[in-house]
CSV table of C-alpha atoms in Angstrom, one decimal:
chain,number,residue,atom,x,y,z
V,24,MET,CA,0.0,0.0,0.0
V,25,GLY,CA,2.8,2.4,0.8
V,26,MET,CA,4.4,2.1,-2.6
V,27,ARG,CA,1.0,2.6,-4.3
V,28,ASN,CA,0.4,5.7,-2.3
V,29,LEU,CA,3.8,7.1,-3.1
V,30,LEU,CA,3.4,6.5,-6.8
V,31,SER,CA,-0.1,7.9,-6.7
V,32,ALA,CA,1.2,11.1,-5.0
V,33,ASN,CA,4.0,11.4,-7.6
V,34,LEU,CA,1.5,11.1,-10.5
V,35,HIS,CA,-0.7,13.7,-8.9
V,36,ARG,CA,2.3,16.0,-8.7
V,37,LEU,CA,3.2,15.1,-12.2
V,38,LYS,CA,-0.1,16.4,-13.5
V,39,LYS,CA,0.7,19.8,-12.0
V,40,SER,CA,4.4,19.8,-13.1
V,41,ARG,CA,5.4,22.6,-15.5
V,42,ALA,CA,8.4,20.6,-16.5
V,43,PHE,CA,6.2,17.7,-17.5
V,44,TRP,CA,3.9,19.7,-19.6
V,45,GLY,CA,6.7,21.7,-21.1
V,46,CYS,CA,8.4,18.5,-22.2
V,47,GLU,CA,5.1,17.2,-23.6
V,48,ILE,CA,4.8,20.3,-25.7
V,49,VAL,CA,8.4,19.9,-27.0
V,50,SER,CA,7.7,16.3,-27.9
V,51,ALA,CA,4.5,17.3,-29.8
V,52,LEU,CA,6.3,20.2,-31.6
V,53,TYR,CA,9.2,17.9,-32.6
V,54,ALA,CA,6.8,15.3,-34.1
V,55,LEU,CA,4.9,18.0,-36.1
V,56,PHE,CA,8.1,19.7,-37.3
V,57,LEU,CA,9.7,16.4,-38.4
V,58,GLY,CA,6.6,15.1,-40.1
V,59,PHE,CA,6.1,18.3,-42.2
V,60,GLU,CA,9.8,18.7,-42.8
V,61,LEU,CA,9.9,15.2,-44.4
V,62,TYR,CA,6.8,16.0,-46.5
V,63,LEU,CA,8.2,19.3,-47.7
V,64,ASP,CA,11.6,17.8,-48.6
V,65,MET,CA,9.8,15.1,-50.6
V,66,LYS,CA,7.7,17.6,-52.5
V,67,LYS,CA,10.5,20.1,-53.0
V,68,ASN,CA,13.5,17.8,-53.8
V,69,GLY,CA,11.6,14.7,-54.9
V,70,TYR,CA,13.4,12.5,-52.3
V,71,PRO,CA,11.1,9.7,-51.3
V,72,HIS,CA,10.4,9.5,-47.6
V,73,PRO,CA,8.5,6.5,-46.2
V,74,ILE,CA,6.6,6.8,-42.9
V,75,ASP,CA,9.4,5.0,-41.0
V,76,ALA,CA,12.0,7.7,-42.0
V,77,GLY,CA,11.3,9.5,-38.7
V,78,LEU,CA,9.2,7.0,-36.8
V,79,CYS,CA,12.0,6.3,-34.2
V,80,GLN,CA,13.8,9.6,-34.3
V,81,TYR,CA,12.3,10.6,-31.0
V,82,ILE,CA,14.9,8.5,-29.2
V,83,VAL,CA,17.7,10.7,-30.5
V,84,PHE,CA,16.6,13.7,-28.4
V,85,ALA,CA,14.9,11.7,-25.7
V,86,GLY,CA,18.1,11.6,-23.7
V,87,ILE,CA,18.3,15.4,-23.5
V,88,LEU,CA,14.5,15.8,-23.0
V,89,LEU,CA,14.5,13.3,-20.1
V,90,ALA,CA,17.6,14.9,-18.6
V,91,VAL,CA,15.8,18.2,-18.4
V,92,PHE,CA,12.6,16.7,-17.0
V,93,CYS,CA,14.1,14.3,-14.5
V,94,SER,CA,16.5,16.9,-13.1
V,95,LEU,CA,13.8,19.5,-12.7
V,96,TYR,CA,11.1,17.2,-11.4
V,97,LEU,CA,13.2,15.1,-9.0
V,98,GLY,CA,15.6,18.0,-8.1
V,99,SER,CA,12.7,20.0,-6.7
V,100,GLU,CA,11.6,17.0,-4.6
V,101,LEU,CA,14.8,17.1,-2.6
V,102,SER,CA,15.3,20.9,-2.6
V,103,ASP,CA,11.7,21.6,-1.6
V,104,GLY,CA,11.8,19.0,1.2
V,105,THR,CA,9.2,16.7,-0.3
V,106,VAL,CA,11.4,13.7,0.1
V,107,ARG,CA,12.2,14.6,3.7
V,108,ASN,CA,8.5,14.8,4.5
V,109,LYS,CA,8.0,11.3,3.0
V,110,VAL,CA,10.7,9.9,5.1
V,111,MET,CA,9.3,11.6,8.2
V,112,ALA,CA,5.9,10.1,7.4
V,113,GLY,CA,7.4,6.6,7.8
V,114,HIS,CA,8.0,5.6,4.1
V,115,ARG,CA,11.0,3.5,3.4
V,116,LYS,CA,13.7,5.2,1.3
V,117,SER,CA,13.8,2.3,-1.2
V,118,LYS,CA,10.1,2.7,-1.9
V,119,ILE,CA,10.5,6.5,-2.2
V,120,TYR,CA,13.3,6.0,-4.8
V,121,LEU,CA,11.4,3.4,-6.8
V,122,ALA,CA,8.2,5.5,-6.8
V,123,SER,CA,10.2,8.5,-8.1
V,124,LEU,CA,11.8,6.4,-10.8
V,125,GLY,CA,8.3,5.0,-11.7
V,126,ALA,CA,6.9,8.5,-12.1
V,127,CYS,CA,9.8,9.5,-14.4
V,128,GLN,CA,9.3,6.4,-16.5
V,129,ILE,CA,5.6,7.1,-16.8
V,130,ALA,CA,6.5,10.6,-17.9
V,131,GLY,CA,9.0,9.2,-20.4
V,132,LEU,CA,6.3,6.9,-21.8
V,133,ALA,CA,3.9,9.9,-22.1
V,134,PHE,CA,6.5,11.9,-24.1
V,135,TRP,CA,7.2,8.9,-26.3
V,136,SER,CA,3.5,8.2,-27.0
V,137,THR,CA,2.8,11.9,-27.7
V,138,TYR,CA,5.6,12.0,-30.3
V,139,LEU,CA,4.5,8.7,-31.9
V,140,VAL,CA,0.8,9.5,-32.1
V,141,LEU,CA,1.3,13.0,-33.6
V,142,TYR,CA,4.0,11.8,-36.0
V,143,LEU,CA,1.8,9.1,-37.4
V,144,ALA,CA,-1.2,11.4,-37.6
V,145,ILE,CA,0.9,13.8,-39.8
V,146,THR,CA,2.8,11.3,-41.9
V,147,VAL,CA,0.4,8.5,-42.7
V,148,PRO,CA,-1.6,10.6,-45.2
V,149,LEU,CA,1.4,12.6,-46.5
V,150,LEU,CA,4.4,10.2,-46.8
V,151,LEU,CA,5.1,7.0,-48.6
V,152,PRO,CA,4.1,3.6,-47.2
V,153,LEU,CA,6.3,1.8,-44.7
V,154,GLU,CA,9.6,0.6,-46.1
V,155,ALA,CA,10.9,-1.5,-43.2
V,156,SER,CA,9.1,-4.7,-42.1
V,157,LEU,CA,6.5,-4.6,-39.3
V,158,TYR,CA,8.8,-6.7,-37.2
V,159,THR,CA,11.7,-4.3,-37.5
V,160,LEU,CA,9.5,-1.3,-36.7
V,161,VAL,CA,7.9,-2.9,-33.7
V,162,SER,CA,11.2,-4.1,-32.4
V,163,CYS,CA,12.9,-0.7,-32.9
V,164,LEU,CA,10.0,1.1,-31.1
V,165,ALA,CA,10.1,-1.4,-28.2
V,166,SER,CA,13.9,-1.1,-28.0
V,167,SER,CA,13.5,2.7,-28.0
V,168,LEU,CA,11.1,2.5,-25.1
V,169,VAL,CA,13.5,0.3,-23.1
V,170,LEU,CA,16.3,2.8,-23.8
V,171,SER,CA,14.2,5.7,-22.5
V,172,LEU,CA,13.6,3.7,-19.3
V,173,ALA,CA,17.4,3.3,-19.0
V,174,TYR,CA,17.8,7.1,-19.4
V,175,CYS,CA,15.3,7.6,-16.6
V,176,ALA,CA,17.2,5.3,-14.3
V,177,ILE,CA,20.5,7.1,-15.0
V,178,TYR,CA,19.0,10.6,-14.3
V,179,THR,CA,17.1,9.4,-11.3
V,180,LEU,CA,20.3,8.1,-9.8
V,181,ILE,CA,21.9,11.5,-10.3
V,182,ALA,CA,18.9,13.6,-9.2
V,183,LEU,CA,18.3,11.7,-5.9
V,184,SER,CA,22.0,11.6,-5.0
V,185,CYS,CA,22.5,15.3,-4.8
V,186,THR,CA,20.4,18.0,-2.9
V,187,ASN,CA,21.6,20.9,-5.1
V,188,LYS,CA,19.0,21.3,-7.9
V,189,ALA,CA,21.4,23.4,-10.0
V,190,VAL,CA,24.1,20.8,-9.9
V,191,VAL,CA,21.6,18.0,-10.7
V,192,SER,CA,20.3,19.9,-13.8
V,193,THR,CA,23.8,20.8,-15.0
V,194,THR,CA,25.1,17.2,-14.5
V,195,CYS,CA,22.1,15.5,-16.2
V,196,ILE,CA,22.1,17.8,-19.2
V,197,LEU,CA,25.9,17.7,-19.7
V,198,LEU,CA,25.8,13.9,-19.5
V,199,ALA,CA,23.0,13.8,-22.1
V,200,PHE,CA,25.0,15.9,-24.5
V,201,PHE,CA,28.1,13.9,-23.8
V,202,LEU,CA,26.4,10.6,-24.6
V,203,PHE,CA,24.9,12.1,-27.7
V,204,PHE,CA,28.1,13.4,-29.2
V,205,THR,CA,30.1,10.4,-28.1
V,206,GLY,CA,27.6,8.3,-30.1
V,207,ILE,CA,28.2,10.5,-33.1
V,208,ALA,CA,32.0,10.3,-32.8
V,209,ILE,CA,31.9,6.5,-32.4
V,210,ARG,CA,29.6,6.1,-35.4
V,211,GLN,CA,31.8,8.3,-37.6
V,212,ARG,CA,34.9,6.3,-36.7
V,213,LEU,CA,33.0,3.0,-37.6
V,214,ASP,CA,31.9,4.5,-40.9
V,215,GLU,CA,35.4,5.3,-42.0
V,216,PRO,CA,36.2,3.4,-45.2
V,217,GLU,CA,39.2,1.2,-45.4
V,218,MET,CA,40.4,2.8,-48.6
V,219,ILE,CA,39.8,6.3,-49.9
V,220,GLU,CA,39.8,7.4,-53.5
V,221,ARG,CA,42.3,10.0,-54.5
V,222,VAL,CA,42.1,12.0,-57.7
V,223,GLU,CA,45.3,13.2,-59.5
V,224,TYR,CA,45.9,14.9,-62.8
V,225,ASP,CA,48.3,13.8,-65.5
V,226,PRO,CA,50.5,16.9,-66.2
V,227,VAL,CA,50.7,16.0,-69.9
V,228,SER,CA,47.2,14.9,-70.8
V,229,LEU,CA,45.5,16.6,-67.9
V,230,GLU,CA,43.4,13.5,-67.5
V,231,GLU,CA,42.0,12.5,-64.1
V,232,ILE,CA,43.7,9.5,-62.5
V,233,TYR,CA,41.9,7.7,-59.8
V,234,THR,CA,43.9,5.8,-57.2
V,235,ASN,CA,43.0,4.1,-54.0
V,236,GLN,CA,45.1,4.7,-50.9
V,237,GLU,CA,44.9,3.4,-47.3
V,238,ASN,CA,42.8,5.4,-44.9
V,239,HIS,CA,44.8,5.9,-41.7
V,240,SER,CA,41.6,6.7,-39.8
V,241,TYR,CA,40.2,3.2,-40.5
V,242,LEU,CA,39.9,1.2,-37.3
V,243,PRO,CA,42.0,-2.0,-37.0
V,244,ALA,CA,40.1,-5.1,-36.1
V,245,SER,CA,40.9,-5.1,-32.4
V,246,ARG,CA,39.9,-1.5,-31.9
V,247,ARG,CA,36.9,-1.9,-34.2
V,248,ARG,CA,35.4,-4.5,-31.9
V,249,ILE,CA,35.7,-2.2,-28.9
V,250,TYR,CA,34.1,0.7,-30.9
V,251,ASP,CA,31.3,-1.6,-32.1
V,252,PHE,CA,30.6,-2.7,-28.6
V,253,LEU,CA,30.4,0.9,-27.3
V,254,ASP,CA,28.2,1.8,-30.2
V,255,ARG,CA,25.7,-0.8,-29.2
V,256,PHE,CA,26.1,-0.4,-25.4
V,257,LEU,CA,26.1,3.3,-24.8
V,258,PRO,CA,22.7,5.1,-24.9
V,259,GLY,CA,23.9,7.7,-27.4
V,260,GLY,CA,25.0,5.1,-29.9
V,261,GLN,CA,21.9,3.1,-29.4
V,262,GLY,CA,19.7,6.1,-30.1
V,263,LEU,CA,21.5,6.9,-33.3
V,264,ARG,CA,21.2,3.2,-34.5
V,265,LEU,CA,17.5,3.0,-33.6
V,266,SER,CA,16.7,6.3,-35.2
V,267,GLY,CA,18.3,5.4,-38.5
V,268,ILE,CA,19.8,8.8,-38.9
V,269,MET,CA,23.4,7.6,-39.4
V,270,MET,CA,22.6,4.2,-40.8
V,271,PRO,CA,21.7,3.2,-44.4
V,272,LYS,CA,18.3,2.0,-43.2
V,273,LEU,CA,16.3,1.2,-40.1
V,274,THR,CA,17.6,-2.0,-38.7
V,275,PHE,CA,17.1,-3.8,-35.4
V,276,ASP,CA,19.8,-5.3,-33.2
V,277,GLY,CA,18.5,-7.6,-30.6
V,278,ILE,CA,21.4,-7.1,-28.2
V,279,MET,CA,20.7,-3.4,-27.7
V,280,PRO,CA,17.5,-3.8,-25.5
V,281,LEU,CA,19.5,-6.2,-23.4
V,282,TYR,CA,22.2,-3.7,-22.9
V,283,SER,CA,19.6,-1.1,-22.0
V,284,LEU,CA,18.2,-3.5,-19.4
V,285,VAL,CA,21.6,-4.0,-18.0
V,286,ILE,CA,22.1,-0.2,-17.7
V,287,PHE,CA,18.7,0.1,-16.1
V,288,LEU,CA,19.3,-2.6,-13.5
V,289,VAL,CA,22.8,-1.5,-12.6
V,290,THR,CA,21.9,2.2,-12.2
V,291,THR,CA,18.7,1.4,-10.3
V,292,GLY,CA,20.7,-0.8,-7.9
V,293,ALA,CA,23.4,1.8,-7.5
V,294,GLY,CA,20.7,4.5,-6.9
V,295,LEU,CA,19.0,2.4,-4.2
V,296,MET,CA,22.3,1.8,-2.4
V,297,VAL,CA,23.2,5.5,-2.5
V,298,PHE,CA,19.8,6.9,-1.6
V,299,THR,CA,19.0,4.5,1.3
V,300,LYS,CA,22.3,5.5,2.9
V,301,LYS,CA,21.8,9.2,2.2
V,302,ASP,CA,21.1,11.6,5.1
V,303,ILE,CA,17.9,13.3,3.9
V,304,ASN,CA,17.9,15.7,6.8
């Protein structure tokens, strides 16, 4: 009963949270913008865009959106004394932590659902039919949802481990951008070709001579395995893979939701250990 009451109180507070509604609006605007942008690009440049071109792109900016929401929503719970009041009321710290994490996950599900519904409402009548298989789409959407839960677990750990709201917000947002740009950097290294084409000109005939030369930025096999693991394991790399932005087409890798689950379990376990030992007073 205590856990249910805590979660119910958090959801009631969630309905009144400006951070929640602000992030909902951002999710909606992003879905509308992307849907119309793909349609206009198809009409103007003639480039064919299927519905799945942006179906999973929410997960790319979900890390940043959830960092903003979790830091503001949970940061205020500690700074305003809400958590302290719950402890004084006799609630166990572990239940307080899990109820806070649950509220953030429900909010993340709401943001994800808002984006998905509005994006489909815009693109179904305007864009080309689905290109990827239904299995791939459902799997990528499910994997995106698991990844968003992992993000919530990471930011809940940070937010409930520090009483300074400004430090929490700064840390969460910087971490979100770090994971995002790390994912881009790793993907770019993996996409480096083994050979690069070089164009030279014959000084006599002035004809173009094409030669291939070794690309020194190409990763050797040993380092490539490490980069490939990080690309699949880190949330930033997972988001880029699931979105299809830096991949030839939308594909599903079954190991990624397992990695997200590992991140979720490890960060939740660490958060419970830290929070239960934390002096709330």
